[in-house]
Amino acid sequence: MAPTSYQSPHVGDKDDKHTYSQSAESNLSHSQSTVANILAQKGSDVVTVRPGDQIGTVVETLRDHRIGAVVVTDQNGSVVGILSERDIVRRLADTPGHTLPQKVEDLMTREVQICHPEDPLFEVLKHMNEGRFRHMPVMKDDALAGIITVGDVVGFRLNELEYEALRMRMMIVG
């Protein structure tokens, strides 16, 4: 016997045969979270260096700021490259004992992948994953507006998921 809350379909009821379920894309994309959401929490400070700086100085900067990459800018503040710990480690392996005196311009990645504040986090994270890099400068109106990391995106999304789970529990419990 059917529960009393069950009512059989009647003529004129909605004939919507489409079901709504969760998918990987719906779970990851969320409600249009953007790079701007991360920058609102994190801030827009970016540690920058110049192309002529020595790697030894950059290593100290990375250590002192507890970061994994620096953005390389010219005298006008334009982004000309990015230098990460990985770049330095690769060069250390290639030129042991001779890396620290080298210049940033000799190690930096010149084709910098950037994002914008309005970019969806899902797309940015996908791009970072496919490109196998962990740091992405944020540009707004041709100016450096911040930098985000894979860790920033993952941490932000984990907080969103925790909040969603809490809301679901509250809906269920009442």
PDB file of C-alpha atoms in Angstrom:
ATOM      1  CA  MET A   1       0.000   0.000   0.000  1.00  0.00           C
ATOM      2  CA  ALA A   2       1.347   3.427  -0.948  1.00  0.00           C
ATOM      3  CA  PRO A   3       2.074   6.000   1.754  1.00  0.00           C
ATOM      4  CA  THR A   4      -0.674   8.544   2.335  1.00  0.00           C
ATOM      5  CA  SER A   5       1.596  11.347   1.105  1.00  0.00           C
ATOM      6  CA  TYR A   6       1.792   9.735  -2.327  1.00  0.00           C
ATOM      7  CA  GLN A   7      -0.619  10.967  -4.952  1.00  0.00           C
ATOM      8  CA  SER A   8      -0.839   9.336  -8.323  1.00  0.00           C
ATOM      9  CA  PRO A   9      -0.348  11.586 -11.359  1.00  0.00           C
ATOM     10  CA  HIS A  10      -3.423  13.383 -12.704  1.00  0.00           C
ATOM     11  CA  VAL A  11      -4.251  14.629 -16.143  1.00  0.00           C
ATOM     12  CA  GLY A  12      -2.707  18.093 -16.570  1.00  0.00           C
ATOM     13  CA  ASP A  13       0.159  17.451 -14.176  1.00  0.00           C
ATOM     14  CA  LYS A  14       3.509  18.705 -15.293  1.00  0.00           C
ATOM     15  CA  ASP A  15       4.951  16.379 -17.933  1.00  0.00           C
ATOM     16  CA  ASP A  16       8.552  17.232 -17.129  1.00  0.00           C
ATOM     17  CA  LYS A  17      10.498  14.104 -17.900  1.00  0.00           C
ATOM     18  CA  HIS A  18      13.864  15.787 -17.259  1.00  0.00           C
ATOM     19  CA  THR A  19      15.560  14.742 -14.061  1.00  0.00           C
ATOM     20  CA  TYR A  20      17.847  16.960 -12.038  1.00  0.00           C
ATOM     21  CA  SER A  21      20.837  15.338 -10.473  1.00  0.00           C
ATOM     22  CA  GLN A  22      24.339  16.211  -9.455  1.00  0.00           C
ATOM     23  CA  SER A  23      27.203  15.867 -11.856  1.00  0.00           C
ATOM     24  CA  ALA A  24      30.922  16.474 -11.569  1.00  0.00           C
ATOM     25  CA  GLU A  25      30.505  19.715 -13.502  1.00  0.00           C
ATOM     26  CA  SER A  26      27.632  20.981 -11.350  1.00  0.00           C
ATOM     27  CA  ASN A  27      29.509  20.117  -8.174  1.00  0.00           C
ATOM     28  CA  LEU A  28      32.723  21.810  -9.283  1.00  0.00           C
ATOM     29  CA  SER A  29      31.357  24.890 -11.008  1.00  0.00           C
ATOM     30  CA  HIS A  30      29.143  26.036  -8.138  1.00  0.00           C
ATOM     31  CA  SER A  31      27.364  29.361  -8.281  1.00  0.00           C
ATOM     32  CA  GLN A  32      29.738  31.205 -10.574  1.00  0.00           C
ATOM     33  CA  SER A  33      32.524  31.697  -8.056  1.00  0.00           C
ATOM     34  CA  THR A  34      35.155  33.882  -9.649  1.00  0.00           C
ATOM     35  CA  VAL A  35      38.759  34.921  -9.169  1.00  0.00           C
ATOM     36  CA  ALA A  36      37.434  38.145  -7.632  1.00  0.00           C
ATOM     37  CA  ASN A  37      35.933  36.086  -4.774  1.00  0.00           C
ATOM     38  CA  ILE A  38      39.388  34.800  -3.862  1.00  0.00           C
ATOM     39  CA  LEU A  39      41.033  38.218  -4.180  1.00  0.00           C
ATOM     40  CA  ALA A  40      38.351  39.701  -1.913  1.00  0.00           C
ATOM     41  CA  GLN A  41      39.546  37.349   0.850  1.00  0.00           C
ATOM     42  CA  LYS A  42      43.225  37.139  -0.005  1.00  0.00           C
ATOM     43  CA  GLY A  43      43.966  40.683  -1.094  1.00  0.00           C
ATOM     44  CA  SER A  44      45.851  41.969  -4.088  1.00  0.00           C
ATOM     45  CA  ASP A  45      49.432  42.046  -2.795  1.00  0.00           C
ATOM     46  CA  VAL A  46      51.917  40.497  -5.223  1.00  0.00           C
ATOM     47  CA  VAL A  47      55.619  40.020  -4.644  1.00  0.00           C
ATOM     48  CA  THR A  48      57.492  41.120  -7.752  1.00  0.00           C
ATOM     49  CA  VAL A  49      61.112  41.053  -8.872  1.00  0.00           C
ATOM     50  CA  ARG A  50      63.012  42.505 -11.813  1.00  0.00           C
ATOM     51  CA  PRO A  51      64.541  40.529 -14.699  1.00  0.00           C
ATOM     52  CA  GLY A  52      68.072  41.581 -13.691  1.00  0.00           C
ATOM     53  CA  ASP A  53      67.771  40.411 -10.067  1.00  0.00           C
ATOM     54  CA  GLN A  54      69.934  37.489  -9.001  1.00  0.00           C
ATOM     55  CA  ILE A  55      68.373  34.117  -8.227  1.00  0.00           C
ATOM     56  CA  GLY A  56      70.015  34.127  -4.778  1.00  0.00           C
ATOM     57  CA  THR A  57      68.012  37.240  -3.875  1.00  0.00           C
ATOM     58  CA  VAL A  58      64.804  35.713  -5.231  1.00  0.00           C
ATOM     59  CA  VAL A  59      65.333  32.544  -3.184  1.00  0.00           C
ATOM     60  CA  GLU A  60      65.545  34.682  -0.038  1.00  0.00           C
ATOM     61  CA  THR A  61      62.408  36.572  -1.092  1.00  0.00           C
ATOM     62  CA  LEU A  62      60.498  33.310  -1.605  1.00  0.00           C
ATOM     63  CA  ARG A  63      61.639  32.090   1.813  1.00  0.00           C
ATOM     64  CA  ASP A  64      60.908  35.339   3.638  1.00  0.00           C
ATOM     65  CA  HIS A  65      57.406  35.703   2.163  1.00  0.00           C
ATOM     66  CA  ARG A  66      56.671  31.970   2.343  1.00  0.00           C
ATOM     67  CA  ILE A  67      55.532  31.869  -1.275  1.00  0.00           C
ATOM     68  CA  GLY A  68      56.217  29.602  -4.227  1.00  0.00           C
ATOM     69  CA  ALA A  69      56.538  32.088  -7.083  1.00  0.00           C
ATOM     70  CA  VAL A  70      57.226  35.720  -7.891  1.00  0.00           C
ATOM     71  CA  VAL A  71      55.951  37.809 -10.780  1.00  0.00           C
ATOM     72  CA  VAL A  72      58.649  39.447 -12.875  1.00  0.00           C
ATOM     73  CA  THR A  73      57.903  43.046 -13.881  1.00  0.00           C
ATOM     74  CA  ASP A  74      59.782  45.649 -15.860  1.00  0.00           C
ATOM     75  CA  GLN A  75      60.480  49.229 -14.710  1.00  0.00           C
ATOM     76  CA  ASN A  76      56.935  50.240 -15.793  1.00  0.00           C
ATOM     77  CA  GLY A  77      55.294  47.518 -13.732  1.00  0.00           C
ATOM     78  CA  SER A  78      54.329  45.434 -16.769  1.00  0.00           C
ATOM     79  CA  VAL A  79      54.406  41.670 -16.313  1.00  0.00           C
ATOM     80  CA  VAL A  80      57.269  40.156 -18.322  1.00  0.00           C
ATOM     81  CA  GLY A  81      57.536  36.754 -16.664  1.00  0.00           C
ATOM     82  CA  ILE A  82      56.991  34.529 -13.671  1.00  0.00           C
ATOM     83  CA  LEU A  83      59.558  32.567 -11.673  1.00  0.00           C
ATOM     84  CA  SER A  84      58.617  29.635  -9.476  1.00  0.00           C
ATOM     85  CA  GLU A  85      60.404  27.322  -7.091  1.00  0.00           C
ATOM     86  CA  ARG A  86      60.170  24.637  -9.756  1.00  0.00           C
ATOM     87  CA  ASP A  87      62.055  26.827 -12.241  1.00  0.00           C
ATOM     88  CA  ILE A  88      64.835  27.350  -9.712  1.00  0.00           C
ATOM     89  CA  VAL A  89      65.039  23.672  -8.741  1.00  0.00           C
ATOM     90  CA  ARG A  90      65.316  22.632 -12.390  1.00  0.00           C
ATOM     91  CA  ARG A  91      68.194  25.068 -12.912  1.00  0.00           C
ATOM     92  CA  LEU A  92      69.866  23.904  -9.685  1.00  0.00           C
ATOM     93  CA  ALA A  93      69.860  20.387 -11.121  1.00  0.00           C
ATOM     94  CA  ASP A  94      71.288  21.606 -14.438  1.00  0.00           C
ATOM     95  CA  THR A  95      73.933  23.959 -13.025  1.00  0.00           C
ATOM     96  CA  PRO A  96      74.773  22.819  -9.486  1.00  0.00           C
ATOM     97  CA  GLY A  97      76.734  25.394  -7.567  1.00  0.00           C
ATOM     98  CA  HIS A  98      76.267  28.049 -10.263  1.00  0.00           C
ATOM     99  CA  THR A  99      72.564  28.877 -10.068  1.00  0.00           C
ATOM    100  CA  LEU A 100      72.298  31.540  -7.360  1.00  0.00           C
ATOM    101  CA  PRO A 101      74.364  34.190  -9.201  1.00  0.00           C
ATOM    102  CA  GLN A 102      72.281  33.787 -12.390  1.00  0.00           C
ATOM    103  CA  LYS A 103      69.687  36.380 -13.385  1.00  0.00           C
ATOM    104  CA  VAL A 104      65.921  36.032 -13.152  1.00  0.00           C
ATOM    105  CA  GLU A 105      65.566  36.664 -16.901  1.00  0.00           C
ATOM    106  CA  ASP A 106      67.583  33.496 -17.586  1.00  0.00           C
ATOM    107  CA  LEU A 107      65.173  31.241 -15.669  1.00  0.00           C
ATOM    108  CA  MET A 108      61.765  32.926 -15.773  1.00  0.00           C
ATOM    109  CA  THR A 109      58.836  31.723 -17.819  1.00  0.00           C
ATOM    110  CA  ARG A 110      58.172  34.440 -20.386  1.00  0.00           C
ATOM    111  CA  GLU A 111      54.788  33.273 -21.648  1.00  0.00           C
ATOM    112  CA  VAL A 112      52.811  34.001 -18.505  1.00  0.00           C
ATOM    113  CA  GLN A 113      49.363  32.475 -18.204  1.00  0.00           C
ATOM    114  CA  ILE A 114      47.046  35.055 -16.646  1.00  0.00           C
ATOM    115  CA  CYS A 115      43.470  35.284 -15.498  1.00  0.00           C
ATOM    116  CA  HIS A 116      41.026  38.108 -14.798  1.00  0.00           C
ATOM    117  CA  PRO A 117      38.845  38.857 -11.759  1.00  0.00           C
ATOM    118  CA  GLU A 118      35.657  37.881 -13.593  1.00  0.00           C
ATOM    119  CA  ASP A 119      36.974  34.458 -14.673  1.00  0.00           C
ATOM    120  CA  PRO A 120      35.110  31.468 -13.171  1.00  0.00           C
ATOM    121  CA  LEU A 121      37.216  29.509 -10.673  1.00  0.00           C
ATOM    122  CA  PHE A 122      36.326  26.210 -12.297  1.00  0.00           C
ATOM    123  CA  GLU A 123      37.846  27.341 -15.607  1.00  0.00           C
ATOM    124  CA  VAL A 124      40.945  28.798 -13.948  1.00  0.00           C
ATOM    125  CA  LEU A 125      41.575  25.619 -11.955  1.00  0.00           C
ATOM    126  CA  LYS A 126      41.064  23.510 -15.071  1.00  0.00           C
ATOM    127  CA  HIS A 127      43.563  25.676 -16.993  1.00  0.00           C
ATOM    128  CA  MET A 128      46.114  25.448 -14.159  1.00  0.00           C
ATOM    129  CA  ASN A 129      45.724  21.691 -13.978  1.00  0.00           C
ATOM    130  CA  GLU A 130      46.079  21.198 -17.734  1.00  0.00           C
ATOM    131  CA  GLY A 131      49.104  23.514 -17.883  1.00  0.00           C
ATOM    132  CA  ARG A 132      50.649  21.940 -14.773  1.00  0.00           C
ATOM    133  CA  PHE A 133      51.379  25.241 -13.046  1.00  0.00           C
ATOM    134  CA  ARG A 134      50.355  26.411  -9.595  1.00  0.00           C
ATOM    135  CA  HIS A 135      50.476  30.219  -9.753  1.00  0.00           C
ATOM    136  CA  MET A 136      48.539  32.594 -11.965  1.00  0.00           C
ATOM    137  CA  PRO A 137      48.780  36.388 -11.998  1.00  0.00           C
ATOM    138  CA  VAL A 138      45.474  38.243 -12.104  1.00  0.00           C
ATOM    139  CA  MET A 139      45.245  41.133 -14.551  1.00  0.00           C
ATOM    140  CA  LYS A 140      42.664  43.899 -14.571  1.00  0.00           C
ATOM    141  CA  ASP A 141      42.770  46.673 -17.162  1.00  0.00           C
ATOM    142  CA  ASP A 142      46.308  45.650 -18.191  1.00  0.00           C
ATOM    143  CA  ALA A 143      47.570  46.032 -14.617  1.00  0.00           C
ATOM    144  CA  LEU A 144      48.600  43.386 -12.086  1.00  0.00           C
ATOM    145  CA  ALA A 145      45.664  42.963  -9.705  1.00  0.00           C
ATOM    146  CA  GLY A 146      46.827  39.972  -7.655  1.00  0.00           C
ATOM    147  CA  ILE A 147      47.968  36.384  -7.906  1.00  0.00           C
ATOM    148  CA  ILE A 148      46.125  33.168  -7.152  1.00  0.00           C
ATOM    149  CA  THR A 149      47.418  29.674  -6.533  1.00  0.00           C
ATOM    150  CA  VAL A 150      45.972  26.212  -6.904  1.00  0.00           C
ATOM    151  CA  GLY A 151      45.868  26.123  -3.097  1.00  0.00           C
ATOM    152  CA  ASP A 152      43.794  29.319  -3.011  1.00  0.00           C
ATOM    153  CA  VAL A 153      41.238  27.872  -5.432  1.00  0.00           C
ATOM    154  CA  VAL A 154      41.035  24.490  -3.711  1.00  0.00           C
ATOM    155  CA  GLY A 155      40.780  26.084  -0.256  1.00  0.00           C
ATOM    156  CA  PHE A 156      38.053  28.460  -1.411  1.00  0.00           C
ATOM    157  CA  ARG A 157      36.068  25.621  -2.960  1.00  0.00           C
ATOM    158  CA  LEU A 158      36.453  23.456   0.167  1.00  0.00           C
ATOM    159  CA  ASN A 159      35.001  26.290   2.248  1.00  0.00           C
ATOM    160  CA  GLU A 160      32.094  26.534  -0.186  1.00  0.00           C
ATOM    161  CA  LEU A 161      31.478  22.789   0.040  1.00  0.00           C
ATOM    162  CA  GLU A 162      31.536  22.891   3.843  1.00  0.00           C
ATOM    163  CA  TYR A 163      28.995  25.716   3.794  1.00  0.00           C
ATOM    164  CA  GLU A 164      26.794  23.819   1.326  1.00  0.00           C
ATOM    165  CA  ALA A 165      26.934  20.687   3.497  1.00  0.00           C
ATOM    166  CA  LEU A 166      25.961  22.725   6.551  1.00  0.00           C
ATOM    167  CA  ARG A 167      23.007  24.247   4.685  1.00  0.00           C
ATOM    168  CA  MET A 168      21.883  20.782   3.580  1.00  0.00           C
ATOM    169  CA  ARG A 169      22.046  19.478   7.143  1.00  0.00           C
ATOM    170  CA  MET A 170      20.030  22.443   8.346  1.00  0.00           C
ATOM    171  CA  MET A 171      17.416  21.810   5.649  1.00  0.00           C
ATOM    172  CA  ILE A 172      17.161  18.139   6.599  1.00  0.00           C
ATOM    173  CA  VAL A 173      17.060  18.691  10.343  1.00  0.00           C
ATOM    174  CA  GLY A 174      14.797  21.672  10.041  1.00  0.00           C
TER     175      GLY A 174
END
